[in-house]
């Protein structure tokens, strides 16, 4: 009697998504055309708004989550999500600048309110430790829109030669290249336990946060319980704290969130959720674009370790501080050159400084009014970047980071000069030339560790 062969149960294959379909946050198949369907939270919010009732905080959060989940664009193998924070600059900046070009008073109001709104949003997101692409979108779109207005309104007047246009275009290209270089890994510190690929540590989960989520896994967590975790932690502390001066210093340099001992001048960034070597500050204008795009289109991160951190904003640290200074310097030179070309075109026979404040008849023509408004917008942005550039040059000259300056101001330590513009902690200052020489060698690994880096 022949044995009965059992038929293999074939699992049903999932149907591929078309370009307008996606899997929503509830795990259900949805369509972009149904973005306005089943909006109970939005209906409830509109009803409360029409009846002059205040919205509940949880209702606002649900509405925001629903909008961010349904805001998608058609893409191959399923619609892809679009980050909401990218959109406001793309809409508001052209509208506000064109409104400001209608009249001188409108220009004053708009150009005064724009920096105030940007600063308010910066402090709001920075205080909540939120990550946003608003500032990256604003910075890149401002560069593109200013260049577009220059090509459409200034170049056709015939006062800008091909060589001048080529030089301005080259400067804009170099800005993008410098920003791309500046957004690289600033010097993230990773736990040695996460880099151990031995079989015994294959189940170790790195203690790295994503965004502001709490860490659920710690190194050394297995069936043996907290004993193994404590042993691994003590071993890491013991092996990394050679040369520490006091137990208080040891406690200060131990990062409980990253589960590692920080070297000198390193700091834990609360927004990135990881420690950065020689951290200067967290910059909202630098973003890991490749990481954001990869997260959007394939739910993966292609950034260097640690891969669990989505670096929407980036820090300025040991490895990218030089590129950050280079990007600032190229931006200032290109911006000043573009402003001078525009003013020489719309306000001829006047000096650059005089044309900036007194250009009669500029609002008689809409084209010249728009160009003049964009000039003043560029001047405001350039002045802000110039202040940041000046602070950076002073800090490099005294071998201090912005993080150390803020800490010295809070603790009332260090020497303040020029009404607090210069703060010298005196801890790492080796003199002007040696400080700049050390800055020029940042990111290079040397065999002999300087005494200031020994913790």
Coordinates of C-alpha atoms in Angstrom, one line a residue:
X1 CA 0.0 0.0 0.0
X2 CA 1.5 3.3 -1.1
X3 CA 1.9 6.0 1.5
X4 CA -0.4 8.9 1.1
X5 CA 1.6 12.0 0.2
X6 CA 0.6 15.1 2.1
X7 CA 0.0 18.1 -0.1
X8 CA 2.1 21.1 0.9
X9 CA 0.0 24.0 2.0
X10 CA 1.1 26.9 0.0
X11 CA 0.9 30.2 1.7
X12 CA -1.1 32.8 -0.2
X13 CA 1.1 35.3 -1.9
X14 CA 0.5 38.9 -1.1
X15 CA -0.7 41.0 -4.0
X16 CA 1.8 43.6 -5.0
X17 CA 0.8 47.2 -4.3
X18 CA 0.0 49.5 -7.2
X19 CA 1.5 53.0 -7.3
X20 CA -1.4 54.5 -5.4
X21 CA -1.8 51.9 -2.7
X22 CA 0.0 51.7 0.6
X23 CA -0.1 49.9 4.0
X24 CA -1.4 52.5 6.6
X25 CA -0.3 52.7 10.2
X26 CA -3.0 50.2 11.2
X27 CA -1.5 47.6 8.9
X28 CA -4.4 47.8 6.4
X29 CA -4.3 48.2 2.7
X30 CA -5.4 51.7 1.7
X31 CA -5.5 54.0 -1.3
X32 CA -4.4 57.6 -1.8
X33 CA -7.8 58.5 -3.2
X34 CA -9.4 57.7 0.1
X35 CA -7.4 60.3 2.0
X36 CA -10.6 62.2 3.0
X37 CA -12.6 59.1 3.9
X38 CA -13.2 57.9 7.5
X39 CA -11.9 61.0 9.2
X40 CA -13.6 60.8 12.6
X41 CA -10.9 62.7 14.4
X42 CA -10.9 65.5 11.8
X43 CA -14.8 65.6 11.9
X44 CA -14.7 65.8 15.7
X45 CA -12.1 68.6 15.6
X46 CA -14.1 70.6 13.1
X47 CA -17.3 70.2 15.1
X48 CA -15.6 71.4 18.3
X49 CA -14.1 74.3 16.3
X50 CA -17.4 75.3 14.9
X51 CA -19.0 75.2 18.3
X52 CA -16.2 77.4 19.7
X53 CA -14.9 74.5 21.9
X54 CA -11.2 73.9 22.6
X55 CA -9.6 70.9 21.0
X56 CA -8.2 68.2 23.2
X57 CA -4.4 67.6 22.9
X58 CA -5.0 63.9 22.1
X59 CA -7.4 64.9 19.3
X60 CA -4.8 67.2 17.8
X61 CA -2.2 64.4 18.0
X62 CA -4.5 62.0 16.3
X63 CA -5.3 64.4 13.5
X64 CA -1.6 65.1 12.9
X65 CA -0.8 61.4 12.8
X66 CA -3.7 60.8 10.4
X67 CA -2.6 63.6 8.1
X68 CA 1.1 62.5 8.1
X69 CA 0.1 58.9 7.4
X70 CA -2.2 59.8 4.5
X71 CA 0.0 62.4 2.9
X72 CA 1.6 60.3 0.2
X73 CA 2.7 60.5 -3.4
X74 CA 2.3 57.7 -5.9
X75 CA 5.4 55.6 -6.3
X76 CA 6.5 52.2 -7.7
X77 CA 5.3 49.3 -5.6
X78 CA 3.2 51.5 -3.3
X79 CA 2.6 55.2 -2.4
X80 CA 5.3 56.7 -0.3
X81 CA 4.9 59.0 2.7
X82 CA 5.9 62.6 2.6
X83 CA 7.3 64.4 5.6
X84 CA 4.9 67.3 6.5
X85 CA 7.6 69.6 7.7
X86 CA 9.1 69.8 4.2
X87 CA 5.9 71.4 2.7
X88 CA 5.5 74.8 4.6
X89 CA 8.6 76.5 3.2
X90 CA 7.8 75.4 -0.4
X91 CA 4.4 77.2 -0.1
X92 CA 5.0 80.1 2.3
X93 CA 8.3 81.4 1.1
X94 CA 7.3 82.3 -2.5
X95 CA 3.9 83.6 -1.4
X96 CA 5.3 85.8 1.4
X97 CA 8.1 87.2 -0.7
X98 CA 5.8 88.1 -3.6
X99 CA 3.4 89.8 -1.1
X100 CA 6.3 91.7 0.4
X101 CA 7.2 93.1 -3.1
X102 CA 3.8 94.8 -3.5
X103 CA 4.7 97.7 -1.1
X104 CA 7.5 98.9 1.1
X105 CA 5.5 98.6 4.3
X106 CA 4.4 95.0 3.4
X107 CA 8.1 94.2 2.8
X108 CA 9.0 95.5 6.3
X109 CA 6.3 93.5 8.0
X110 CA 7.0 90.3 6.1
X111 CA 10.8 90.4 6.3
X112 CA 10.5 91.2 10.0
X113 CA 8.0 88.4 10.8
X114 CA 9.8 85.7 8.8
X115 CA 12.9 85.5 11.1
X116 CA 10.8 85.7 14.2
X117 CA 8.6 82.8 13.0
X118 CA 11.6 80.7 12.2
X119 CA 13.2 81.4 15.6
X120 CA 9.9 80.6 17.4
X121 CA 9.6 77.3 15.6
X122 CA 13.3 76.5 16.3
X123 CA 12.9 77.1 20.0
X124 CA 9.6 75.1 20.0
X125 CA 11.1 72.1 18.4
X126 CA 14.4 72.4 20.2
X127 CA 12.7 72.6 23.6
X128 CA 10.6 69.5 22.8
X129 CA 13.7 67.8 21.4
X130 CA 11.8 67.1 18.1
X131 CA 13.4 66.3 14.8
X132 CA 12.1 68.2 11.8
X133 CA 13.0 68.8 8.1
X134 CA 11.6 72.3 8.1
X135 CA 14.9 74.1 8.4
X136 CA 16.6 71.9 5.8
X137 CA 13.7 72.5 3.4
X138 CA 13.8 76.2 4.1
X139 CA 17.6 76.4 3.6
X140 CA 17.7 74.4 0.4
X141 CA 14.6 75.9 -1.1
X142 CA 15.8 79.5 -0.3
X143 CA 18.9 78.8 -2.2
X144 CA 17.0 77.4 -5.2
X145 CA 14.3 80.1 -5.1
X146 CA 16.9 83.0 -4.9
X147 CA 18.7 81.5 -7.9
X148 CA 15.4 81.2 -9.8
X149 CA 14.5 84.8 -9.2
X150 CA 18.0 85.8 -10.2
X151 CA 17.7 84.0 -13.5
X152 CA 14.1 85.1 -14.2
X153 CA 14.3 88.8 -13.1
X154 CA 17.9 89.9 -13.0
X155 CA 19.7 88.1 -15.8
X156 CA 17.3 89.2 -18.6
X157 CA 18.1 92.9 -17.9
X158 CA 21.5 92.3 -19.6
X159 CA 23.8 93.6 -16.9
X160 CA 25.1 90.2 -15.8
X161 CA 27.7 88.7 -18.0
X162 CA 28.1 84.9 -18.7
X163 CA 31.3 84.8 -16.6
X164 CA 29.5 86.4 -13.6
X165 CA 26.6 84.0 -14.0
X166 CA 29.0 81.0 -14.3
X167 CA 30.8 82.1 -11.1
X168 CA 27.6 82.5 -9.2
X169 CA 26.4 79.1 -10.4
X170 CA 29.7 77.5 -9.4
X171 CA 29.4 79.0 -5.9
X172 CA 25.9 77.6 -5.5
X173 CA 27.2 74.2 -6.6
X174 CA 30.1 74.4 -4.1
X175 CA 27.6 75.2 -1.3
X176 CA 25.7 72.0 -2.0
X177 CA 28.9 70.0 -2.1
X178 CA 30.1 71.5 1.2
X179 CA 26.7 70.8 2.8
X180 CA 26.8 67.2 1.6
X181 CA 30.3 66.8 3.1
X182 CA 29.2 68.5 6.3
X183 CA 26.2 66.2 6.9
X184 CA 28.4 63.1 7.3
X185 CA 28.9 61.2 10.5
X186 CA 30.1 63.9 13.0
X187 CA 31.9 61.3 15.2
X188 CA 29.2 59.2 16.8
X189 CA 30.3 57.0 19.7
X190 CA 29.1 53.4 19.6
X191 CA 29.1 50.9 22.3
X192 CA 31.9 48.3 21.9
X193 CA 29.4 45.6 22.8
X194 CA 27.4 46.5 19.7
X195 CA 30.4 46.0 17.5
X196 CA 31.2 42.6 18.9
X197 CA 30.1 40.0 16.4
X198 CA 31.0 36.9 18.4
X199 CA 28.3 34.2 18.8
X200 CA 27.9 34.8 22.5
X201 CA 26.9 38.4 21.9
X202 CA 24.7 37.8 18.9
X203 CA 21.6 38.5 20.9
X204 CA 22.8 41.8 22.3
X205 CA 20.6 44.7 21.5
X206 CA 22.4 48.0 21.3
X207 CA 21.1 50.6 23.7
X208 CA 20.4 53.3 21.1
X209 CA 17.3 55.4 20.9
X210 CA 15.4 56.2 17.8
X211 CA 14.1 59.7 18.0
X212 CA 12.8 60.1 21.6
X213 CA 11.7 56.5 22.1
X214 CA 12.9 54.8 25.3
X215 CA 15.5 52.1 25.0
X216 CA 14.1 48.7 25.5
X217 CA 17.3 46.6 25.1
X218 CA 20.5 46.9 27.0
X219 CA 23.8 45.2 26.4
X220 CA 24.3 41.9 28.1
X221 CA 20.6 41.2 28.6
X222 CA 19.9 37.4 28.3
X223 CA 18.5 34.5 30.3
X224 CA 20.9 35.1 33.1
X225 CA 19.1 38.3 34.0
X226 CA 20.5 41.5 35.4
X227 CA 23.7 39.9 36.6
X228 CA 25.2 39.6 33.1
X229 CA 24.1 43.2 32.4
X230 CA 25.8 44.4 35.5
X231 CA 29.0 42.5 34.7
X232 CA 29.2 43.8 31.2
X233 CA 28.6 47.3 32.3
X234 CA 31.2 47.1 35.0
X235 CA 33.7 45.6 32.5
X236 CA 33.1 48.5 30.1
X237 CA 33.5 51.0 32.8
X238 CA 36.6 49.4 34.2
X239 CA 38.3 49.1 30.8
X240 CA 37.5 52.6 29.7
X241 CA 38.1 54.6 32.8
X242 CA 41.8 54.1 33.1
X243 CA 43.3 57.4 34.2
X244 CA 40.2 59.0 35.7
X245 CA 41.0 61.5 38.4
X246 CA 38.0 60.9 40.8
X247 CA 34.8 58.9 41.2
X248 CA 32.9 62.0 40.6
X249 CA 34.6 62.5 37.2
X250 CA 33.9 58.8 36.4
X251 CA 30.2 59.3 37.1
X252 CA 30.1 62.4 35.0
X253 CA 31.8 60.8 31.9
X254 CA 29.6 57.7 32.0
X255 CA 26.6 58.0 29.6
X256 CA 23.7 55.9 31.0
X257 CA 21.7 56.2 27.8
X258 CA 24.4 55.0 25.4
X259 CA 26.0 52.7 28.1
X260 CA 29.6 53.9 27.4
X261 CA 32.2 56.1 28.8
X262 CA 32.6 59.3 26.9
X263 CA 36.1 60.6 26.0
X264 CA 37.0 64.2 26.9
X265 CA 34.9 66.9 25.1
X266 CA 32.3 64.4 24.0
X267 CA 28.6 64.9 24.8
X268 CA 25.3 63.2 24.5
X269 CA 23.0 64.9 22.0
X270 CA 19.4 64.7 23.2
X271 CA 17.9 65.2 19.8
X272 CA 20.1 62.6 17.9
X273 CA 20.0 60.3 20.9
X274 CA 23.7 59.4 20.9
X275 CA 27.0 60.6 22.1
X276 CA 29.1 62.7 19.7
X277 CA 32.9 63.1 19.9
X278 CA 34.0 66.7 20.5
X279 CA 30.4 67.9 20.0
X280 CA 30.2 71.6 19.1
X281 CA 26.4 72.0 18.7
X282 CA 23.3 70.4 17.1
X283 CA 22.7 72.0 13.7
X284 CA 19.1 72.0 12.4
X285 CA 20.3 73.1 8.9
X286 CA 22.3 69.9 8.4
X287 CA 20.4 66.7 7.7
X288 CA 21.2 63.3 6.6
X289 CA 19.2 63.5 3.3
X290 CA 20.2 60.0 2.2
X291 CA 19.1 58.6 5.5
X292 CA 15.7 60.4 5.3
X293 CA 15.1 59.3 1.7
X294 CA 16.1 55.7 2.5
X295 CA 13.8 55.8 5.5
X296 CA 10.9 57.1 3.3
X297 CA 11.3 54.8 0.3
X298 CA 12.6 51.6 1.7
X299 CA 12.3 51.8 5.5
X300 CA 16.1 51.3 5.9
X301 CA 18.9 53.5 7.0
X302 CA 22.2 53.6 5.0
X303 CA 24.0 55.8 7.4
X304 CA 27.2 54.7 9.2
X305 CA 26.8 53.1 12.6
X306 CA 24.8 53.2 14.7
X307 CA 22.1 52.2 12.2
X308 CA 19.3 52.5 14.7
X309 CA 19.4 56.3 14.8
X310 CA 17.5 58.3 12.2
X311 CA 19.6 61.4 11.9
X312 CA 17.0 63.9 10.5
X313 CA 19.1 66.7 12.0
X314 CA 22.8 66.3 12.4
X315 CA 25.4 67.4 15.0
X316 CA 28.6 69.3 14.3
X317 CA 31.4 67.3 15.8
X318 CA 34.9 66.2 15.4
X319 CA 34.5 64.6 11.9
X320 CA 32.5 67.3 10.2
X321 CA 33.4 70.6 11.9
X322 CA 35.8 71.5 9.2
X323 CA 33.3 70.9 6.4
X324 CA 30.8 73.0 8.4
X325 CA 33.1 75.9 8.5
X326 CA 33.9 75.5 4.8
X327 CA 30.1 75.5 4.0
X328 CA 29.6 78.7 5.9
X329 CA 32.5 80.5 4.3
X330 CA 31.4 79.5 0.7
X331 CA 27.8 80.5 1.5
X332 CA 28.9 83.9 2.7
X333 CA 31.1 84.6 -0.3
X334 CA 28.4 83.4 -2.8
X335 CA 25.6 85.3 -1.1
X336 CA 27.5 88.6 -1.0
X337 CA 28.4 88.2 -4.6
X338 CA 24.9 87.5 -5.7
X339 CA 23.5 90.4 -3.7
X340 CA 26.1 92.8 -5.2
X341 CA 25.2 91.6 -8.8
X342 CA 21.5 92.1 -8.1
X343 CA 21.9 95.6 -6.6
X344 CA 24.2 96.7 -9.4
X345 CA 21.5 95.7 -11.9
X346 CA 18.4 97.2 -10.3
X347 CA 20.1 100.2 -8.7
X348 CA 22.8 101.3 -11.0
X349 CA 25.2 104.2 -10.4
X350 CA 25.0 103.7 -6.7
X351 CA 27.3 102.0 -4.2
X352 CA 26.4 98.7 -2.7
X353 CA 25.6 100.0 0.8
X354 CA 23.6 103.0 -0.5
X355 CA 21.5 100.9 -2.9
X356 CA 20.6 98.6 -0.1
X357 CA 19.0 101.3 1.9
X358 CA 18.1 103.9 -0.8
X359 CA 16.9 102.7 -4.2
X360 CA 14.3 105.2 -5.6
X361 CA 11.7 103.8 -8.0
X362 CA 12.4 100.2 -7.2
X363 CA 8.8 99.5 -6.3
X364 CA 7.5 101.1 -9.6
X365 CA 8.3 97.8 -11.4
X366 CA 7.2 94.5 -10.0
X367 CA 10.3 92.7 -11.3
X368 CA 12.7 95.1 -9.6
X369 CA 10.6 95.1 -6.5
X370 CA 10.7 91.3 -6.2
X371 CA 14.4 91.3 -6.8
X372 CA 14.9 94.0 -4.1
X373 CA 12.8 92.0 -1.7
X374 CA 14.8 88.8 -2.3
X375 CA 18.0 90.9 -1.8
X376 CA 16.8 91.9 1.7
X377 CA 15.8 88.4 2.5
X378 CA 19.2 87.2 1.5
X379 CA 20.8 90.0 3.5
X380 CA 18.9 88.8 6.6
X381 CA 20.0 85.2 6.1
X382 CA 23.6 86.2 5.3
X383 CA 23.8 88.4 8.5
X384 CA 22.6 85.4 10.6
X385 CA 25.1 83.1 9.0
X386 CA 27.9 85.7 9.3
X387 CA 27.2 85.9 13.1
X388 CA 27.4 82.1 13.4
X389 CA 30.6 82.1 11.3
X390 CA 32.2 84.8 13.5
X391 CA 31.3 82.9 16.7
X392 CA 32.8 79.7 15.2
X393 CA 36.1 81.5 14.3
X394 CA 36.4 82.9 17.8
X395 CA 35.7 79.5 19.4
X396 CA 38.3 77.8 17.2
X397 CA 40.8 80.5 18.0
X398 CA 40.3 79.8 21.8
X399 CA 39.9 76.0 21.3
X400 CA 36.4 75.8 22.8
X401 CA 33.3 74.3 21.5
X402 CA 29.9 75.9 21.6
X403 CA 28.7 73.3 24.0
X404 CA 31.6 74.1 26.4
X405 CA 30.8 77.9 26.0
X406 CA 27.2 77.3 27.0
X407 CA 28.2 75.2 30.0
X408 CA 30.8 77.7 31.1
X409 CA 28.1 80.5 31.0
X410 CA 25.7 78.4 33.0
X411 CA 28.3 77.5 35.6
X412 CA 29.8 81.1 35.6
X413 CA 33.3 79.8 34.8
X414 CA 35.8 80.9 32.3
X415 CA 36.9 84.3 31.2
X416 CA 34.4 86.6 29.3
X417 CA 35.7 89.2 26.9
X418 CA 33.9 91.8 24.6
X419 CA 30.6 91.6 26.6
X420 CA 30.5 87.8 26.5
X421 CA 31.2 87.5 22.7
X422 CA 34.4 85.7 23.6
X423 CA 34.4 83.0 26.3
X424 CA 37.8 81.4 27.2
X425 CA 37.6 78.4 29.4
X426 CA 41.3 78.1 29.5
X427 CA 41.1 74.3 29.7
X428 CA 42.3 73.5 26.1
X429 CA 43.6 76.8 25.0
X430 CA 47.2 76.3 23.6
X431 CA 47.5 79.6 21.7
X432 CA 46.1 80.9 18.5
X433 CA 48.4 79.1 16.1
X434 CA 48.3 75.8 17.9
X435 CA 44.5 75.9 18.3
X436 CA 44.1 76.4 14.5
X437 CA 46.7 73.7 13.9
X438 CA 44.7 71.2 16.0
X439 CA 41.5 72.2 14.3
X440 CA 43.0 71.5 10.9
X441 CA 43.8 68.0 12.0
X442 CA 40.4 67.1 13.5
X443 CA 39.1 63.7 12.5
X444 CA 42.5 62.2 11.8
X445 CA 43.4 59.3 14.0
X446 CA 46.8 59.5 15.6
X447 CA 48.7 56.9 17.5
X448 CA 49.7 59.1 20.4
X449 CA 46.6 60.5 22.2
X450 CA 47.0 64.0 23.4
X451 CA 46.8 64.6 27.2
X452 CA 43.5 66.5 26.8
X453 CA 41.8 63.5 25.4
X454 CA 42.7 61.1 28.2
X455 CA 39.8 60.7 30.6

